Short mmCIF file of C-alpha atoms and ligand atoms in Angstrom, two decimals:
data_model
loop_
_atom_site.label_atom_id
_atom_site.label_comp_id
_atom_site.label_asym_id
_atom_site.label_seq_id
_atom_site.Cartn_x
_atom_site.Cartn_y
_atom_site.Cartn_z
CA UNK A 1 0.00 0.00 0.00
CA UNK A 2 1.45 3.50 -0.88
CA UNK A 3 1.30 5.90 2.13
CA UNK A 4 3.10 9.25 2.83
CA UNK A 5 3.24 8.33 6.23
CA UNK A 6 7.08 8.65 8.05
CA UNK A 7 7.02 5.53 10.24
CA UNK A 8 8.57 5.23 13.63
CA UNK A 9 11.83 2.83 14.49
CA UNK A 10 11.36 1.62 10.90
CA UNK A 11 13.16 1.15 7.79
CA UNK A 12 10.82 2.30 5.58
CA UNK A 13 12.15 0.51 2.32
CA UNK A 14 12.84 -2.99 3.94
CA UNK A 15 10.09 -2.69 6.76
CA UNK A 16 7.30 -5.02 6.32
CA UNK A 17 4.07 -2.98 5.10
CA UNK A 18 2.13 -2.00 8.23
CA UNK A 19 -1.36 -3.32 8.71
CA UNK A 20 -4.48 -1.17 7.65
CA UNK A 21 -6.65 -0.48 10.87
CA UNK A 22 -10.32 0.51 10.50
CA UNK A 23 -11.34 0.20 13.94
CA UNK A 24 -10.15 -0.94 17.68
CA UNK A 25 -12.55 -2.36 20.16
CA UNK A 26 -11.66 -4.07 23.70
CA UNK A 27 -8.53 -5.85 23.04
CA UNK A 28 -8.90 -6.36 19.04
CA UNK A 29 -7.67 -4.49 15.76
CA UNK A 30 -10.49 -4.61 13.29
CA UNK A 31 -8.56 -4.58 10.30
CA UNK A 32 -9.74 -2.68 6.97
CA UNK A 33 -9.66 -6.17 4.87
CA UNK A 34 -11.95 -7.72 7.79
CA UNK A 35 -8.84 -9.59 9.81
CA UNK A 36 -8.41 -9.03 13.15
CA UNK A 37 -5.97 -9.15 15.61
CA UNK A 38 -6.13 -9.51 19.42
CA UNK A 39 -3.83 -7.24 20.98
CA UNK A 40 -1.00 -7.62 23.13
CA UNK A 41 0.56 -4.77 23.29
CA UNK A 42 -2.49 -2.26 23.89
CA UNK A 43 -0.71 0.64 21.89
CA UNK A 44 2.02 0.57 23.34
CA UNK A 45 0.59 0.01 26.93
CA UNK A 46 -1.65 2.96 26.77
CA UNK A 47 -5.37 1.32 26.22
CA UNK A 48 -5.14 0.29 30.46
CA UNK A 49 -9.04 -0.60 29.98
CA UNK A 50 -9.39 -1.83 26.21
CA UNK A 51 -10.14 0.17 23.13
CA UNK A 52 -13.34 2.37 22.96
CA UNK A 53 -14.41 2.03 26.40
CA UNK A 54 -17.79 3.97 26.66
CA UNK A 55 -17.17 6.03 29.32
CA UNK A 56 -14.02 7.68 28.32
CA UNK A 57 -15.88 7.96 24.51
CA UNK A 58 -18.73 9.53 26.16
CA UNK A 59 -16.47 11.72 28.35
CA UNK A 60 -14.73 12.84 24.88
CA UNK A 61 -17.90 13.62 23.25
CA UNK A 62 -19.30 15.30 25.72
CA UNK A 63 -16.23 17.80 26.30
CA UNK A 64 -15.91 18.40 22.62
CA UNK A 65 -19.31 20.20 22.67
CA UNK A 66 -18.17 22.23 25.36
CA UNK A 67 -14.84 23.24 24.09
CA UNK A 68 -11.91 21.24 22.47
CA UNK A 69 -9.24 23.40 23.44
CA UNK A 70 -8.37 26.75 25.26
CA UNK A 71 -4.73 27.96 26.10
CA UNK A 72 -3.40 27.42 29.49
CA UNK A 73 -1.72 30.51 29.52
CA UNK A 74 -3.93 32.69 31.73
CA UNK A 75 -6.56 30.56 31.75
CA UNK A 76 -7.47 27.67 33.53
CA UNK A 77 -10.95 25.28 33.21
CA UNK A 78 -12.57 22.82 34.84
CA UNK A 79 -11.28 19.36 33.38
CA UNK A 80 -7.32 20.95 34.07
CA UNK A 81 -7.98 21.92 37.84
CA UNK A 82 -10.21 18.95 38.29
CA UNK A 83 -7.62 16.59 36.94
CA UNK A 84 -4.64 18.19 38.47
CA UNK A 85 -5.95 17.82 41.92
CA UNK A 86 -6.38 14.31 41.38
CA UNK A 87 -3.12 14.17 40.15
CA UNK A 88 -1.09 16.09 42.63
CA UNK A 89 -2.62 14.08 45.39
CA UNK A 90 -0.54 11.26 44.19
CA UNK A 91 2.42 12.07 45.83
CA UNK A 92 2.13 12.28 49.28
CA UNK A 93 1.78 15.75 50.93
CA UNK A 94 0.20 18.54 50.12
CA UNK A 95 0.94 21.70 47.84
CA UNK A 96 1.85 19.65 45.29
CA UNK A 97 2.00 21.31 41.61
CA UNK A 98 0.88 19.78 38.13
CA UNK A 99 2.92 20.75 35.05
CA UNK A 100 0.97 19.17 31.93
CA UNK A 101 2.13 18.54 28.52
CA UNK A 102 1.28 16.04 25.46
CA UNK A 103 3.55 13.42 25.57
CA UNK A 104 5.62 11.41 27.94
CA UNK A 105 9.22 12.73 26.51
CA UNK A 106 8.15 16.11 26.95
CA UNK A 107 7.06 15.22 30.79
CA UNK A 108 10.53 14.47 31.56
CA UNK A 109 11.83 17.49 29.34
CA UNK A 110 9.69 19.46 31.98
CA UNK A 111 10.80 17.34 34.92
CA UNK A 112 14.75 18.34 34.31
CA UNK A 113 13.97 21.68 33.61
CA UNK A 114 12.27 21.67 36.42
CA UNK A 115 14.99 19.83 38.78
CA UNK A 116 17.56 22.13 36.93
CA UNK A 117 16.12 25.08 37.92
CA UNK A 118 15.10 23.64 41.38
CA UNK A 119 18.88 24.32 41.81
CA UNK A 120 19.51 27.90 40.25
CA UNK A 121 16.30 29.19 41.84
CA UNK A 122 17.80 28.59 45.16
CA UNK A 123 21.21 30.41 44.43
CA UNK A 124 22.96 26.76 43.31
CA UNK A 125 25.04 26.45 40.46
CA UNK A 126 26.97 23.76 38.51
CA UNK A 127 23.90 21.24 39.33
CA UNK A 128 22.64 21.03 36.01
CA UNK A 129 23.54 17.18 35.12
CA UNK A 130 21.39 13.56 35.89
CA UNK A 131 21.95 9.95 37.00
CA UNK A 132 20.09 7.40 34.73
CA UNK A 133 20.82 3.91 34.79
CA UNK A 134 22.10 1.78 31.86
CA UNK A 135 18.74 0.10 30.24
CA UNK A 136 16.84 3.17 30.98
CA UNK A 137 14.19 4.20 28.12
CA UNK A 138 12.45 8.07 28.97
CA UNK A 139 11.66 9.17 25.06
CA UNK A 140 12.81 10.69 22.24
CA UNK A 141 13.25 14.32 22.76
CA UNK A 142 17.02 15.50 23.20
CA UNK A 143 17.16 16.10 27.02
CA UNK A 144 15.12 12.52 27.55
CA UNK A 145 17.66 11.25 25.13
CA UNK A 146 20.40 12.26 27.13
CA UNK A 147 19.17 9.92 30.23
CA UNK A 148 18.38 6.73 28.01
CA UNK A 149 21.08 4.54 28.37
CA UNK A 150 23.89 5.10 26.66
CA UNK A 151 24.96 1.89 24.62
CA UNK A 152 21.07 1.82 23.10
CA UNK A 153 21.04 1.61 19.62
CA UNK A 154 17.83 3.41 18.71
CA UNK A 155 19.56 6.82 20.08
CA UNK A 156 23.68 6.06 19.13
CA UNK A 157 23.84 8.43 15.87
CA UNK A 158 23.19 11.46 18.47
CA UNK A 159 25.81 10.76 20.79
CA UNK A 160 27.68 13.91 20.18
CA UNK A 161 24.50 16.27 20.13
CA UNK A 162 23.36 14.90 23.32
CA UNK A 163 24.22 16.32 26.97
CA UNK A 164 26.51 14.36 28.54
CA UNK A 165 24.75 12.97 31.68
CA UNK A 166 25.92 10.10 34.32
CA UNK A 167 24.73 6.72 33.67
CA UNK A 168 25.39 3.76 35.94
CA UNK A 169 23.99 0.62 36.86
CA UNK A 170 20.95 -0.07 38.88
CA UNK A 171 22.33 -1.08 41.73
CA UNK A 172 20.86 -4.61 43.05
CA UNK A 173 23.15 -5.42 46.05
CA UNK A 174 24.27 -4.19 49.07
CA UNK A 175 27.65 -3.59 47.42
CA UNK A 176 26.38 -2.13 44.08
CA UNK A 177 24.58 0.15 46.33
CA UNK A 178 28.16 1.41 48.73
CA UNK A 179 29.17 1.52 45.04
CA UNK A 180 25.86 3.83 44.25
CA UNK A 181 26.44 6.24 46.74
CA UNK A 182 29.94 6.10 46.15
CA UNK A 183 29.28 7.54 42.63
CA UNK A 184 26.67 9.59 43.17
CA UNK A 185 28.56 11.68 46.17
CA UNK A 186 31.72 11.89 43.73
CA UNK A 187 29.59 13.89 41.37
CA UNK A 188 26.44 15.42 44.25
CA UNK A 189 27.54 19.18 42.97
CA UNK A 190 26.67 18.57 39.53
CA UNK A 191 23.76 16.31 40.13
CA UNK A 192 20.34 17.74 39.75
CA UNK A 193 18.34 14.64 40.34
CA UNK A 194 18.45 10.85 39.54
CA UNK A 195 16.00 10.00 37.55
CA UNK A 196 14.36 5.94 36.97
CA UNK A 197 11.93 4.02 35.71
CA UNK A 198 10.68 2.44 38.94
CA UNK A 199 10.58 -1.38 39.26
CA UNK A 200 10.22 -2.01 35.40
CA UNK A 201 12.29 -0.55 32.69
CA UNK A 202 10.09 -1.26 29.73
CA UNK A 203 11.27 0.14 26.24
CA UNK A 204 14.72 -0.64 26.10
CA UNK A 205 13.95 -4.12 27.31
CA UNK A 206 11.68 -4.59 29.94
CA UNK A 207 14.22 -5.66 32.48
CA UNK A 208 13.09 -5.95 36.33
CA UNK A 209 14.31 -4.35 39.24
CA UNK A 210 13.45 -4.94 43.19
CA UNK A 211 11.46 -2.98 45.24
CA UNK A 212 14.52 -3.23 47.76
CA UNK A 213 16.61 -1.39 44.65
CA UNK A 214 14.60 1.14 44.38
CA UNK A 215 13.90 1.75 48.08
CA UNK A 216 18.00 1.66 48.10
CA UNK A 217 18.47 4.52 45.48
CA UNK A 218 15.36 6.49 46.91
CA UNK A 219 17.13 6.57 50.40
CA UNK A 220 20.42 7.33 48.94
CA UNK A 221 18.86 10.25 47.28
CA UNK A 222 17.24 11.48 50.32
CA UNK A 223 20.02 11.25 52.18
CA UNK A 224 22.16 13.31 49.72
CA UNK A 225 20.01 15.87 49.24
CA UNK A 226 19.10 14.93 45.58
CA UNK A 227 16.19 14.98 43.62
CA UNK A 228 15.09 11.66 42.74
CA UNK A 229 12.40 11.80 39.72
CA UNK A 230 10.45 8.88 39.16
CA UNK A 231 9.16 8.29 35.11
CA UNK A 232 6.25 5.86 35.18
CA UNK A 233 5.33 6.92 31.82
CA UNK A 234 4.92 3.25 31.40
CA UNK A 235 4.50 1.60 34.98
CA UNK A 236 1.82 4.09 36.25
CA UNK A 237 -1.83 3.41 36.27
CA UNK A 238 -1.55 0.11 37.18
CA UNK A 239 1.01 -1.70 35.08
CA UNK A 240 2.98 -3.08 37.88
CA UNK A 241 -0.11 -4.20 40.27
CA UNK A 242 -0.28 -0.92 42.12
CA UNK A 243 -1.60 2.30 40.74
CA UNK A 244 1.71 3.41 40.66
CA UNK A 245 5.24 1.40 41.06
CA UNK A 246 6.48 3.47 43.70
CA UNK A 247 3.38 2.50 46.41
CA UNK A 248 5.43 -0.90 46.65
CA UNK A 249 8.50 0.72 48.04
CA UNK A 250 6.60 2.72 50.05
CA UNK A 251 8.60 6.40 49.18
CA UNK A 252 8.08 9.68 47.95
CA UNK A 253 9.65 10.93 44.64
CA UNK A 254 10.37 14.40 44.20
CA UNK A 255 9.23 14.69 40.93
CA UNK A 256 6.80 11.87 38.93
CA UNK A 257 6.03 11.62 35.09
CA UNK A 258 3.05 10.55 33.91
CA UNK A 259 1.88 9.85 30.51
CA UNK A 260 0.96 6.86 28.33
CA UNK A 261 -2.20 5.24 30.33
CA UNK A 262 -3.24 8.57 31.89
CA UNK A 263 -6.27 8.86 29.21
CA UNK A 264 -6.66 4.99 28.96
CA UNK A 265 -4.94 4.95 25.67
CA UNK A 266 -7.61 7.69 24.03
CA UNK A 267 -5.63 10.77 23.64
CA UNK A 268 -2.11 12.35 23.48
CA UNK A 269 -1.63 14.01 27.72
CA UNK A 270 1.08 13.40 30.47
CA UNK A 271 1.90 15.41 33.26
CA UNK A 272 4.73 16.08 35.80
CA UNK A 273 3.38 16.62 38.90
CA UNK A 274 6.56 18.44 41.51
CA UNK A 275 6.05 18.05 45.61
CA UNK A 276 5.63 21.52 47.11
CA UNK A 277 9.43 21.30 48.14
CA UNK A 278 10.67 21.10 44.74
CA UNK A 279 8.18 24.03 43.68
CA UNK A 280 8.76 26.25 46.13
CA UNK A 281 11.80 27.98 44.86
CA UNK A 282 9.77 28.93 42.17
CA UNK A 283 7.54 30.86 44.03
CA UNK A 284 9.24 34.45 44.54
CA UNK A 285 8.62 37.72 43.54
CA UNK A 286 10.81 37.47 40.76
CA UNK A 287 10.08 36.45 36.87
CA UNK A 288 13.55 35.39 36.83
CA UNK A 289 12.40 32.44 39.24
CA UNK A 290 9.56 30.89 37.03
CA UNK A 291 9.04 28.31 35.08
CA UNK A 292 9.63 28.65 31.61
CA UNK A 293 8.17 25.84 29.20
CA UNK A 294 4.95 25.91 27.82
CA UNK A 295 3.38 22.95 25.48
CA UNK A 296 0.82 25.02 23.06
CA UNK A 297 -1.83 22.66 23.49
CA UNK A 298 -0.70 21.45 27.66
CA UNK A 299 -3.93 20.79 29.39
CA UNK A 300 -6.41 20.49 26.73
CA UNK A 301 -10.02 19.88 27.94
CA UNK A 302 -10.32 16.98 25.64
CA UNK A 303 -7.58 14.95 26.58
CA UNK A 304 -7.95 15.88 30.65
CA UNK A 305 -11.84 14.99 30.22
CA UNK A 306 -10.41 11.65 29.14
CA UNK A 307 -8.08 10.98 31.60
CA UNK A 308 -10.73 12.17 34.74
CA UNK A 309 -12.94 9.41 32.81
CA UNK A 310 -10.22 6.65 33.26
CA UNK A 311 -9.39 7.51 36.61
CA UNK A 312 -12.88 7.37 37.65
CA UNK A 313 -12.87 3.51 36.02
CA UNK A 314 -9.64 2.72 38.90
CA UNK A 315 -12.34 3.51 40.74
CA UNK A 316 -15.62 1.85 40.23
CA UNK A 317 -14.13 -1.05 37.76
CA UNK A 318 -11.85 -4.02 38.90
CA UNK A 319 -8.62 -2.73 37.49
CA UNK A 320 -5.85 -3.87 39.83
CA UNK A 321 -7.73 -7.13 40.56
CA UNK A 322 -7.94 -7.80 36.72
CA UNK A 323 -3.61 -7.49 36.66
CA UNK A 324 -3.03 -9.14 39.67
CA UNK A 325 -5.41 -12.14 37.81
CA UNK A 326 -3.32 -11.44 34.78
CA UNK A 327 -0.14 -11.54 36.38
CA UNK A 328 -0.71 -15.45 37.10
CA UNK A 329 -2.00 -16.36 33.65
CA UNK A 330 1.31 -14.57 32.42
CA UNK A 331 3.32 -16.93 34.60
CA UNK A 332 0.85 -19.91 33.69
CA UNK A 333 1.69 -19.64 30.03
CA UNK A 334 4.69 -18.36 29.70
CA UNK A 335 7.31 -19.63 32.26
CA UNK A 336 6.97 -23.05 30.69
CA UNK A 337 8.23 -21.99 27.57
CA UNK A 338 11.81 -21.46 30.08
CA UNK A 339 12.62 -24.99 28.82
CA UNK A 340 13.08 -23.78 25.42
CA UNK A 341 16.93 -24.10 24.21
CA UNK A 342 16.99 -20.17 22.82
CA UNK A 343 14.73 -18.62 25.76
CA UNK A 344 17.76 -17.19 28.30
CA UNK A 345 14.98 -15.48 30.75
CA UNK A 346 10.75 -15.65 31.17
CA UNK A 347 10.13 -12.50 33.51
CA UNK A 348 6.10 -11.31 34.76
CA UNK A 349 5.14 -8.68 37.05
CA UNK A 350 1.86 -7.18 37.24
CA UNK A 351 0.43 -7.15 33.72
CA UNK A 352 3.88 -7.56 32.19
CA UNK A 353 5.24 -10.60 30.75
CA UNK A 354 8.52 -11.20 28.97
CA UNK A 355 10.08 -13.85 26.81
CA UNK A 356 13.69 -13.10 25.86
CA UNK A 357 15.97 -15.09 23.63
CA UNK A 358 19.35 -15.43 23.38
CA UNK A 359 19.86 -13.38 20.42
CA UNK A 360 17.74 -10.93 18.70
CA UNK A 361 14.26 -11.56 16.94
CA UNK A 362 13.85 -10.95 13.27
CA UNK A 363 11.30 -8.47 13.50
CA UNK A 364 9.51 -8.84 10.28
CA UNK A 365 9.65 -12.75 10.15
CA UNK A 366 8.18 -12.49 13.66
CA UNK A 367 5.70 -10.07 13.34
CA UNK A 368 4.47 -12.05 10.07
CA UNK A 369 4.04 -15.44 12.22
CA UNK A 370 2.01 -13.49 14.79
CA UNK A 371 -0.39 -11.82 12.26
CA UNK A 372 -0.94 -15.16 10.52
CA UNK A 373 -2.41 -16.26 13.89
CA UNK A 374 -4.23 -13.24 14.65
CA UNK A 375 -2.17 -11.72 17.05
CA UNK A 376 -0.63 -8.52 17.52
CA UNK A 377 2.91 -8.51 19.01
CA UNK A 378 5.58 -6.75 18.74
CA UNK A 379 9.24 -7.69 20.17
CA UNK A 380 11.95 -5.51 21.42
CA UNK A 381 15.15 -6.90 20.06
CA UNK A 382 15.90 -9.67 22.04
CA UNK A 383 12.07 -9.77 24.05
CA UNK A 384 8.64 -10.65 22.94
CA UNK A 385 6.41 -9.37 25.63
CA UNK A 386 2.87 -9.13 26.71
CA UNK A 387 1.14 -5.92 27.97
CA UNK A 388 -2.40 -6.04 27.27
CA UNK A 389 -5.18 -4.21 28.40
CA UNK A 390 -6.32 -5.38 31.79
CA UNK A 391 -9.75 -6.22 31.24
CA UNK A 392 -8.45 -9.15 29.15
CA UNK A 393 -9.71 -12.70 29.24
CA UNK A 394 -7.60 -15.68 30.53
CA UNK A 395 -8.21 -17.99 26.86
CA UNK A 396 -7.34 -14.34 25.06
CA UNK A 397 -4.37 -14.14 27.23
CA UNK A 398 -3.90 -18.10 26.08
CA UNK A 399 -4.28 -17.51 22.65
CA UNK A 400 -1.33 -14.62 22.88
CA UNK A 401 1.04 -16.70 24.85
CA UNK A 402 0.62 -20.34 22.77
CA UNK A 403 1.39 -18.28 19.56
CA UNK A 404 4.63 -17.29 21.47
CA UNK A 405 5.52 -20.61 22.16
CA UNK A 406 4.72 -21.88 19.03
CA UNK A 407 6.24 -19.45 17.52
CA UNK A 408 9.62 -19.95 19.07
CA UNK A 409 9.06 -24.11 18.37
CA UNK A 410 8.15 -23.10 14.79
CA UNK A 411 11.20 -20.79 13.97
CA UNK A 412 13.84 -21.95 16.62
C1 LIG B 501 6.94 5.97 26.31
C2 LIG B 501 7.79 6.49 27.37
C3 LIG B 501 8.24 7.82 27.37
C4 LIG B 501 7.97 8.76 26.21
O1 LIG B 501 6.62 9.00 26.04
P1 LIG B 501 6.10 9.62 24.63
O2 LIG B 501 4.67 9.88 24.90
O3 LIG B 501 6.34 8.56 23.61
O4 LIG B 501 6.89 10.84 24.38
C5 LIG B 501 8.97 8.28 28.45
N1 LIG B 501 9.25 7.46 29.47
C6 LIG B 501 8.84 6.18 29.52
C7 LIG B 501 9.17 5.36 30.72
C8 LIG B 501 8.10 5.64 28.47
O5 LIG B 501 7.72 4.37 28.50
#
């Protein structure tokens, strides 16, 4: 099919041709041609509650009467103020402020602006650099970039336009956490914050992490006077079995991103929400002091309808019991497939389940089996992972995990 359309992480000339969707409902791709596909990926691990859900449609339609879109500078509306308060009561105390945007890369963007000048604000200068870890993933926009890890291949021909940040391991020991601190107070007067996909680091691999890890770095942080900012542009809303990852280490970030899930897969919003201690060096008499980034279309009534509308379904729908219930199908069906000569690691956690191989997956070969058995998936070099929407069904969740294991006694 001839399209003008620029593709993502593709080569365009090679790539196989994408499929034609007409439609999305629940966890299927109608397809134009009258396929369909069952989803396991949930676009990208945005649709939390399956496609089309009628309240967040509803929601939609109804604010779109009312008014699709009004600037946020100088003005303010209801779905904004109504869904920031939900959102800065995340974090623990109060005061807490809610910077929105439209995607997830430009939510951290904000967030090390916003640690940056956290810094300056107060008189500070020369902190103005980040920890990340090695297998980190926070977008595509320079300054995210800059934090992703270093060695990843989908960033390497901007290595020299990048900033030059400090990435290390994630420390999973005692010793790799001495070794942590170690590194961390070697560099404290150029570090602006740490920042860490809590408890799953899910683009460039989805690779694991403890609770005790992350409780280590959070307390190193603390204790160092750093600002630790936590991305769960993927883990939040439920990914990891809690509404957010960082409930099960039982901590406060300094700064969180949000994005992704936050409109239940429906429309283009994230957010960085900042505790009142990290804002209030902003608040002074002087213009010097604020903030200055500003998304053109940050807050837009549409999108923050849709994202009240899927917080309210946390709420009166079964979410978090549906991944825990997940979680145990994943291990059902896949961790057998751990006796497989090429499979080096099965991993689940919440309503994340990952297969990977001991060398990388042809993508289009791959992605050809699946569709041939009605299936969407998508691996990550080395992975083929599972993230559906929650409300899936345990022979759906089946269906998606024997055409993994066929597939790897089929073409392995
Ligand atoms: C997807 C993702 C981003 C980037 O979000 P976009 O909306 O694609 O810009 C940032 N951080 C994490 C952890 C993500 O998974």
């Amino acid at each position: 099919m001839e399209h003008p359309l620029w593709l993502p992480y593709c080569q365009m000339k090679t790539a196989r041709p994408p499929e034609f969707v007409a439609r999305n409902e629940g966890v299927t791709l109608h397809l134009a041609d009258g396929r369909q596909l069952l989803d396991g990926i949930a676009s990208w691990w945005t649709a939390c509650h399956g496609y089309n859900h009628p309240d967040i449609v509803s929601a939609i339609s109804q604010q779109a009467r009312e008014m699709s879109h009004v600037m946020l500078g100088g003005l303010v509306h209801q779905p904004a103020i109504r869904l920031g308060e939900r959102l800065a009561r995340l974090i623990p105390g109060s005061n807490n402020k809610v910077f929105f945007s439209d995607s997830g890369s430009v939510a951290v963007e904000a967030a090390l602006k916003i640690a940056t000048q956290h810094w300056i604000n107060q008189g500070v200068s020369g902190k103005n650099r980040f920890v990340c870890f090695q297998g980190a993933y926070h977008g595509d926009t320079a300054g995210a970039m800059s934090v992703c890890d270093p060695e990843d291949s989908m960033h390497s021909h901007f290595k020299g336009f990048l900033l030059k940040q400090f990435p290390t391991p994630i420390p999973q020991t005692e010793n790799e956490l001495a070794t942590f601190k170690e590194f961390l107070s070697k560099h404290q007067s150029e570090v602006a914050g740490v920042i860490l996909e809590p408890l799953i680091q899910m683009a460039a691999g989805i690779r694991f992490h403890s609770v005790a890890s992350l409780r280590g770095i959070a307390n190193v942080c603390r204790e160092m006077g750093i600002l630790l900012i936590l991305d769960e542009v993927a883990t939040g809303f439920g990914r990891t079995g809690t509404l957010f990852a960082f409930e099960q280490a039982n901590l406060k970030p300094d700064i969180l991103c949000v994005g992704k899930g936050l409109t239940g897969g429906s429309l283009p919003l994230a957010a960085t929400i900042a505790t009142d201690f990290v804002y209030q060096p902003f608040h002074s008499d002087s213009q010097s002091h604020a903030l200055m980034h500003g998304p053109t279309y940050m807050g837009n009534p549409i999108a923050c309808a849709a994202a009240n509308a899927s917080l309210d379904l946390f709420e009166k729908e079964p979410r978090l019991e549906q991944v825990h219930e997940l979680q145990d199908w994943l291990n059902e069906y896949l961790q057998p497939l751990q006796a497989h000569p090429h499979v080096l690691d099965v991993r689940c956690r919440g309503a994340v389940g990952a297969v990977q191989l001991d060398r990388e997956i042809p993508l289009q070969t791959a992605t050809d089996y699946f569709v041939n058995r009605g299936c969407w998936l998508r691996p990550l070099r080395d992975v083929i992972y599972l993230a559906p929407s929650f409300p899936i069904e345990k022979p759906q969740v089946e269906t998606l995990c024997s055409a993994i294991g066929d597939y790897l006694t089929d073409q392995w």
